[in-house]
GROMACS .gro file of C-alpha atoms in nm:
model
  335
    1UNK     CA    1  -1.085  -0.262   1.973
    2UNK     CA    2  -0.842  -0.053   2.028
    3UNK     CA    3  -0.585   0.011   1.640
    4UNK     CA    4  -0.350   0.226   1.571
    5UNK     CA    5  -0.314   0.300   1.150
    6UNK     CA    6  -0.003   0.517   1.042
    7UNK     CA    7  -0.091   0.700   0.701
    8UNK     CA    8  -0.401   0.776   0.772
    9UNK     CA    9  -0.397   1.151   0.537
   10UNK     CA   10  -0.280   0.928   0.244
   11UNK     CA   11  -0.488   0.696   0.008
   12UNK     CA   12  -0.526   0.399   0.207
   13UNK     CA   13  -0.420   0.452   0.574
   14UNK     CA   14  -0.786   0.624   0.518
   15UNK     CA   15  -1.005   0.387   0.330
   16UNK     CA   16  -0.845   0.173   0.548
   17UNK     CA   17  -0.880   0.392   0.881
   18UNK     CA   18  -1.302   0.478   0.755
   19UNK     CA   19  -1.377   0.057   0.727
   20UNK     CA   20  -1.262   0.028   1.067
   21UNK     CA   21  -1.447   0.320   1.159
   22UNK     CA   22  -1.700   0.227   1.030
   23UNK     CA   23  -1.779  -0.113   1.212
   24UNK     CA   24  -1.719   0.104   1.546
   25UNK     CA   25  -1.364   0.064   1.641
   26UNK     CA   26  -1.157   0.283   1.791
   27UNK     CA   27  -0.857   0.425   1.568
   28UNK     CA   28  -0.573   0.652   1.644
   29UNK     CA   29  -0.453   0.785   1.267
   30UNK     CA   30  -0.089   0.915   1.271
   31UNK     CA   31   0.030   1.113   0.993
   32UNK     CA   32   0.297   1.357   0.948
   33UNK     CA   33   0.132   1.566   0.641
   34UNK     CA   34   0.484   1.600   0.431
   35UNK     CA   35   0.507   1.767   0.121
   36UNK     CA   36   0.534   1.537  -0.094
   37UNK     CA   37   0.163   1.581  -0.316
   38UNK     CA   38  -0.160   1.830  -0.228
   39UNK     CA   39  -0.172   1.940   0.146
   40UNK     CA   40  -0.536   1.981   0.083
   41UNK     CA   41  -0.573   1.672  -0.040
   42UNK     CA   42  -0.443   1.502   0.266
   43UNK     CA   43  -0.625   1.735   0.492
   44UNK     CA   44  -1.004   1.643   0.250
   45UNK     CA   45  -0.942   1.266   0.345
   46UNK     CA   46  -0.867   1.373   0.708
   47UNK     CA   47  -1.149   1.614   0.764
   48UNK     CA   48  -1.391   1.225   0.613
   49UNK     CA   49  -1.231   1.106   0.918
   50UNK     CA   50  -1.293   1.326   1.201
   51UNK     CA   51  -1.654   1.310   1.144
   52UNK     CA   52  -1.595   1.003   1.361
   53UNK     CA   53  -1.630   1.019   1.714
   54UNK     CA   54  -1.459   0.703   1.731
   55UNK     CA   55  -1.108   0.881   1.529
   56UNK     CA   56  -0.851   1.023   1.674
   57UNK     CA   57  -0.527   1.156   1.516
   58UNK     CA   58  -0.210   1.234   1.519
   59UNK     CA   59   0.019   1.479   1.359
   60UNK     CA   60   0.339   1.237   1.419
   61UNK     CA   61   0.654   1.155   1.231
   62UNK     CA   62   0.687   0.804   1.205
   63UNK     CA   63   1.088   0.886   1.211
   64UNK     CA   64   1.087   1.052   1.537
   65UNK     CA   65   1.202   0.745   1.785
   66UNK     CA   66   1.105   0.904   2.134
   67UNK     CA   67   0.762   1.044   2.001
   68UNK     CA   68   0.698   0.711   1.855
   69UNK     CA   69   0.735   0.552   2.170
   70UNK     CA   70   0.583   0.833   2.347
   71UNK     CA   71   0.253   0.773   2.110
   72UNK     CA   72   0.262   0.374   2.199
   73UNK     CA   73   0.241   0.425   2.575
   74UNK     CA   74  -0.024   0.602   2.510
   75UNK     CA   75  -0.294   0.450   2.329
   76UNK     CA   76  -0.160   0.122   2.411
   77UNK     CA   77  -0.337  -0.075   2.087
   78UNK     CA   78  -0.399  -0.372   2.041
   79UNK     CA   79  -0.338  -0.379   1.633
   80UNK     CA   80  -0.194  -0.204   1.466
   81UNK     CA   81  -0.210  -0.206   1.019
   82UNK     CA   82   0.149   0.063   0.918
   83UNK     CA   83   0.054   0.247   0.557
   84UNK     CA   84   0.280   0.534   0.661
   85UNK     CA   85   0.562   0.513   0.414
   86UNK     CA   86   0.745   0.726   0.130
   87UNK     CA   87   0.609   0.629  -0.144
   88UNK     CA   88   0.675   0.684  -0.529
   89UNK     CA   89   0.928   0.488  -0.712
   90UNK     CA   90   1.035   0.762  -1.002
   91UNK     CA   91   1.112   1.037  -0.639
   92UNK     CA   92   1.321   0.771  -0.457
   93UNK     CA   93   1.612   0.812  -0.752
   94UNK     CA   94   1.601   1.173  -0.631
   95UNK     CA   95   1.559   1.172  -0.244
   96UNK     CA   96   1.704   0.884  -0.156
   97UNK     CA   97   1.720   1.014   0.252
   98UNK     CA   98   1.342   1.010   0.243
   99UNK     CA   99   1.263   0.639   0.211
  100UNK     CA  100   1.581   0.574   0.485
  101UNK     CA  101   1.411   0.813   0.778
  102UNK     CA  102   1.001   0.662   0.658
  103UNK     CA  103   1.080   0.389   0.566
  104UNK     CA  104   1.344   0.164   0.772
  105UNK     CA  105   1.414   0.448   1.081
  106UNK     CA  106   1.027   0.449   1.073
  107UNK     CA  107   0.937   0.140   1.006
  108UNK     CA  108   1.223  -0.051   1.275
  109UNK     CA  109   1.020   0.255   1.533
  110UNK     CA  110   0.704   0.120   1.482
  111UNK     CA  111   0.786  -0.253   1.533
  112UNK     CA  112   0.947  -0.135   1.912
  113UNK     CA  113   0.642  -0.009   1.988
  114UNK     CA  114   0.447  -0.295   1.879
  115UNK     CA  115   0.755  -0.552   2.075
  116UNK     CA  116   0.706  -0.292   2.446
  117UNK     CA  117   0.279  -0.296   2.399
  118UNK     CA  118   0.246  -0.619   2.325
  119UNK     CA  119  -0.002  -0.586   2.054
  120UNK     CA  120  -0.159  -0.861   1.938
  121UNK     CA  121  -0.110  -0.826   1.608
  122UNK     CA  122   0.086  -0.650   1.286
  123UNK     CA  123  -0.020  -0.559   0.968
  124UNK     CA  124   0.213  -0.329   0.660
  125UNK     CA  125   0.248  -0.313   0.348
  126UNK     CA  126   0.531  -0.392   0.127
  127UNK     CA  127   0.476  -0.425  -0.270
  128UNK     CA  128   0.462  -0.529  -0.549
  129UNK     CA  129   0.778  -0.336  -0.677
  130UNK     CA  130   0.971  -0.630  -0.471
  131UNK     CA  131   0.981  -0.803  -0.721
  132UNK     CA  132   1.229  -0.560  -0.935
  133UNK     CA  133   1.377  -0.761  -1.209
  134UNK     CA  134   1.234  -1.123  -1.137
  135UNK     CA  135   1.000  -1.219  -1.433
  136UNK     CA  136   0.889  -1.500  -1.342
  137UNK     CA  137   0.395  -1.432  -1.363
  138UNK     CA  138   0.227  -1.439  -1.218
  139UNK     CA  139   0.425  -1.285  -0.864
  140UNK     CA  140   0.436  -1.569  -0.639
  141UNK     CA  141   0.577  -1.490  -0.299
  142UNK     CA  142   0.754  -1.806  -0.275
  143UNK     CA  143   1.009  -1.631  -0.607
  144UNK     CA  144   1.313  -1.496  -0.505
  145UNK     CA  145   1.249  -1.094  -0.470
  146UNK     CA  146   1.624  -1.073  -0.429
  147UNK     CA  147   1.671  -0.813  -0.709
  148UNK     CA  148   1.497  -0.489  -0.647
  149UNK     CA  149   1.554  -0.239  -0.929
  150UNK     CA  150   1.455   0.072  -0.685
  151UNK     CA  151   1.578   0.252  -0.367
  152UNK     CA  152   1.147   0.236  -0.263
  153UNK     CA  153   1.135  -0.101  -0.406
  154UNK     CA  154   1.496  -0.237  -0.080
  155UNK     CA  155   1.295   0.012   0.182
  156UNK     CA  156   1.014  -0.290   0.160
  157UNK     CA  157   1.247  -0.578   0.086
  158UNK     CA  158   1.362  -0.474   0.427
  159UNK     CA  159   1.066  -0.460   0.614
  160UNK     CA  160   0.979  -0.808   0.535
  161UNK     CA  161   1.324  -0.901   0.689
  162UNK     CA  162   1.334  -0.610   0.999
  163UNK     CA  163   0.922  -0.789   1.065
  164UNK     CA  164   1.048  -1.127   1.091
  165UNK     CA  165   1.346  -1.080   1.286
  166UNK     CA  166   1.086  -0.934   1.560
  167UNK     CA  167   0.832  -1.241   1.502
  168UNK     CA  168   1.108  -1.391   1.565
  169UNK     CA  169   1.273  -1.271   1.835
  170UNK     CA  170   0.933  -1.114   1.996
  171UNK     CA  171   0.644  -1.357   1.892
  172UNK     CA  172   0.534  -1.033   1.731
  173UNK     CA  173   0.271  -1.197   1.489
  174UNK     CA  174   0.305  -0.952   1.179
  175UNK     CA  175   0.214  -0.991   0.833
  176UNK     CA  176   0.329  -0.790   0.546
  177UNK     CA  177   0.050  -0.752   0.211
  178UNK     CA  178   0.241  -0.641  -0.103
  179UNK     CA  179   0.037  -0.440  -0.239
  180UNK     CA  180  -0.008  -0.385  -0.697
  181UNK     CA  181  -0.047  -0.113  -0.800
  182UNK     CA  182  -0.406   0.015  -0.576
  183UNK     CA  183  -0.610   0.303  -0.754
  184UNK     CA  184  -0.915   0.494  -0.707
  185UNK     CA  185  -1.150   0.794  -0.515
  186UNK     CA  186  -0.946   0.968  -0.304
  187UNK     CA  187  -0.545   0.826  -0.506
  188UNK     CA  188  -0.207   0.972  -0.524
  189UNK     CA  189  -0.168   1.254  -0.704
  190UNK     CA  190   0.181   1.116  -0.826
  191UNK     CA  191  -0.021   0.793  -1.001
  192UNK     CA  192  -0.059   0.741  -1.315
  193UNK     CA  193  -0.446   0.763  -1.323
  194UNK     CA  194  -0.455   1.083  -1.134
  195UNK     CA  195  -0.179   1.272  -1.401
  196UNK     CA  196  -0.378   1.118  -1.673
  197UNK     CA  197  -0.628   1.227  -1.598
  198UNK     CA  198  -0.607   1.572  -1.457
  199UNK     CA  199  -0.382   1.659  -1.797
  200UNK     CA  200  -0.685   1.515  -2.006
  201UNK     CA  201  -0.895   1.743  -1.892
  202UNK     CA  202  -0.624   2.050  -1.974
  203UNK     CA  203  -0.610   1.933  -2.337
  204UNK     CA  204  -0.275   1.828  -2.210
  205UNK     CA  205  -0.054   1.583  -2.348
  206UNK     CA  206   0.045   1.273  -2.093
  207UNK     CA  207   0.376   1.033  -2.080
  208UNK     CA  208   0.319   0.655  -2.189
  209UNK     CA  209   0.610   0.456  -2.097
  210UNK     CA  210   0.808   0.168  -2.251
  211UNK     CA  211   0.535   0.286  -2.486
  212UNK     CA  212   0.224   0.148  -2.369
  213UNK     CA  213   0.332  -0.185  -2.350
  214UNK     CA  214   0.365  -0.229  -1.897
  215UNK     CA  215   0.083  -0.450  -1.737
  216UNK     CA  216   0.031  -0.388  -1.460
  217UNK     CA  217  -0.211  -0.561  -1.211
  218UNK     CA  218  -0.470  -0.282  -1.125
  219UNK     CA  219  -0.635  -0.311  -0.809
  220UNK     CA  220  -0.941  -0.104  -0.680
  221UNK     CA  221  -0.920   0.067  -0.344
  222UNK     CA  222  -1.200  -0.185  -0.215
  223UNK     CA  223  -1.073  -0.479  -0.321
  224UNK     CA  224  -0.736  -0.339  -0.214
  225UNK     CA  225  -0.947  -0.252   0.183
  226UNK     CA  226  -1.107  -0.573   0.220
  227UNK     CA  227  -0.833  -0.783   0.234
  228UNK     CA  228  -0.649  -0.575   0.554
  229UNK     CA  229  -0.924  -0.600   0.709
  230UNK     CA  230  -0.935  -0.985   0.672
  231UNK     CA  231  -0.589  -0.980   0.703
  232UNK     CA  232  -0.582  -0.845   1.048
  233UNK     CA  233  -0.829  -0.982   1.208
  234UNK     CA  234  -0.625  -1.299   1.159
  235UNK     CA  235  -0.303  -1.257   1.327
  236UNK     CA  236  -0.035  -1.485   1.172
  237UNK     CA  237   0.064  -1.746   1.343
  238UNK     CA  238   0.353  -1.985   1.334
  239UNK     CA  239   0.370  -2.190   1.041
  240UNK     CA  240   0.372  -2.666   1.206
  241UNK     CA  241   0.550  -2.703   0.867
  242UNK     CA  242   0.786  -2.504   0.766
  243UNK     CA  243   1.164  -2.619   0.788
  244UNK     CA  244   1.500  -2.457   0.752
  245UNK     CA  245   1.610  -2.703   0.522
  246UNK     CA  246   1.355  -2.607   0.210
  247UNK     CA  247   1.250  -2.286   0.302
  248UNK     CA  248   0.852  -2.123   0.213
  249UNK     CA  249   0.998  -1.790   0.171
  250UNK     CA  250   0.578  -1.637   0.218
  251UNK     CA  251   0.604  -1.790   0.610
  252UNK     CA  252   0.832  -1.948   0.922
  253UNK     CA  253   0.777  -2.097   1.210
  254UNK     CA  254   0.802  -1.776   1.373
  255UNK     CA  255   0.448  -1.587   1.316
  256UNK     CA  256   0.539  -1.449   1.011
  257UNK     CA  257   0.308  -1.439   0.716
  258UNK     CA  258   0.366  -1.204   0.319
  259UNK     CA  259   0.091  -1.212   0.115
  260UNK     CA  260   0.064  -1.020  -0.224
  261UNK     CA  261  -0.278  -0.855  -0.263
  262UNK     CA  262  -0.377  -0.765  -0.612
  263UNK     CA  263  -0.670  -0.765  -0.903
  264UNK     CA  264  -0.551  -1.072  -1.055
  265UNK     CA  265  -0.549  -0.983  -1.412
  266UNK     CA  266  -0.289  -0.742  -1.572
  267UNK     CA  267  -0.445  -0.548  -1.789
  268UNK     CA  268  -0.211  -0.385  -2.144
  269UNK     CA  269  -0.126   0.029  -2.010
  270UNK     CA  270  -0.275   0.145  -2.313
  271UNK     CA  271  -0.630  -0.016  -2.244
  272UNK     CA  272  -0.599   0.048  -1.897
  273UNK     CA  273  -0.575   0.458  -2.062
  274UNK     CA  274  -0.850   0.389  -2.290
  275UNK     CA  275  -1.048   0.265  -2.008
  276UNK     CA  276  -0.998   0.644  -1.929
  277UNK     CA  277  -1.082   0.808  -2.255
  278UNK     CA  278  -1.406   0.657  -2.193
  279UNK     CA  279  -1.461   0.719  -1.855
  280UNK     CA  280  -1.426   1.149  -1.917
  281UNK     CA  281  -1.514   1.146  -2.283
  282UNK     CA  282  -1.170   1.291  -2.434
  283UNK     CA  283  -0.938   1.110  -2.625
  284UNK     CA  284  -0.602   1.127  -2.501
  285UNK     CA  285  -0.359   1.316  -2.633
  286UNK     CA  286  -0.023   1.067  -2.597
  287UNK     CA  287   0.368   1.093  -2.613
  288UNK     CA  288   0.534   0.766  -2.654
  289UNK     CA  289   0.813   0.711  -2.433
  290UNK     CA  290   1.095   0.453  -2.420
  291UNK     CA  291   1.085   0.271  -1.970
  292UNK     CA  292   1.224   0.523  -1.741
  293UNK     CA  293   1.516   0.388  -1.451
  294UNK     CA  294   1.316   0.199  -1.152
  295UNK     CA  295   1.043   0.072  -1.303
  296UNK     CA  296   0.941  -0.265  -1.397
  297UNK     CA  297   0.798  -0.392  -1.761
  298UNK     CA  298   0.413  -0.578  -1.576
  299UNK     CA  299   0.327  -0.707  -1.269
  300UNK     CA  300   0.122  -0.960  -1.225
  301UNK     CA  301  -0.096  -1.108  -0.845
  302UNK     CA  302  -0.126  -1.473  -0.770
  303UNK     CA  303  -0.358  -1.413  -0.499
  304UNK     CA  304  -0.453  -1.780  -0.413
  305UNK     CA  305  -0.304  -1.832  -0.075
  306UNK     CA  306  -0.567  -1.493   0.026
  307UNK     CA  307  -0.821  -1.645  -0.183
  308UNK     CA  308  -0.781  -1.971  -0.028
  309UNK     CA  309  -0.670  -1.847   0.356
  310UNK     CA  310  -0.892  -1.554   0.358
  311UNK     CA  311  -1.220  -1.608   0.091
  312UNK     CA  312  -1.042  -1.299  -0.056
  313UNK     CA  313  -1.166  -1.248  -0.402
  314UNK     CA  314  -1.100  -0.889  -0.586
  315UNK     CA  315  -1.471  -0.815  -0.800
  316UNK     CA  316  -1.408  -0.436  -0.934
  317UNK     CA  317  -1.338  -0.464  -1.306
  318UNK     CA  318  -1.054  -0.218  -1.461
  319UNK     CA  319  -1.336  -0.017  -1.635
  320UNK     CA  320  -1.582  -0.012  -1.340
  321UNK     CA  321  -1.302   0.084  -1.129
  322UNK     CA  322  -1.160   0.363  -1.349
  323UNK     CA  323  -1.545   0.505  -1.413
  324UNK     CA  324  -1.554   0.568  -1.040
  325UNK     CA  325  -1.234   0.749  -0.994
  326UNK     CA  326  -1.301   1.002  -1.277
  327UNK     CA  327  -1.679   1.033  -1.099
  328UNK     CA  328  -1.484   1.152  -0.763
  329UNK     CA  329  -1.221   1.378  -0.944
  330UNK     CA  330  -1.548   1.613  -1.102
  331UNK     CA  331  -1.755   1.582  -0.770
  332UNK     CA  332  -1.407   1.692  -0.614
  333UNK     CA  333  -1.243   1.909  -0.808
  334UNK     CA  334  -1.492   2.060  -0.971
  335UNK     CA  335  -1.551   1.962  -1.312
   0.00000   0.00000   0.00000
């Protein structure tokens, strides 16, 4: 197939694109290569993709309406995996405009491209952050998500609603995936595992928020990619049993679906750090701090729908995943 993947210089986007390339798909990758974090890492991810003859890369900003429309007309993708976004909960407190431009305007441009080109299936990234002030565990796609605690989370909630309107009005199959704390080789430098590794190797103190009592459903990149691909291969369909009197928040009478994609095994942050210390063979110097604004204490994914409908089952333990990251980190950064 001819598949458009946005955000292919990013962590998840590069991994998804590579998996599609390996199975022989024609992939058009798109990224604006912004300066949110290390450009060299983004270029290194891209270099791996460009080694495939069935890959084409576009340096395009999804917030540019005319350019995005041109690319959809030019390449006529059959399916789209939309992973480009301004990421980061804490950065949204500092630069909210970046989230409006990329996550709202950019997503609208992707939806318009899918509408005009009659795309067979749009799979897009949502986030566990969407659960906000909800404290019911594990988080279910049937839960209320009306109380986001950051602008980043609010934009992801808006994306789900925007996708539903297009699925309803234009019969475009759309599937949103709420990712839960993705980590692994080629990860993002603004994530805790990356920052902790760098600091520990440098003998620096690491800030441990919420006094290390956060629980996160850490999900290894390979498990995330497997879930994305399985979902992409089965376009969303209407729920024939859906009723407006008792609406199911995760499905619709339109071809629109939502799923959690996580490890379903939350880990206390201190245990996560212990796995990293073990992989590095070093002990971290820790500064215990209170929880930061916009953060949530725990995440825990109910993935029963993915298991039942797609046979999806994460298989990578935190100890194994962290060890794989450390091995990559030492190879990539040399030491």
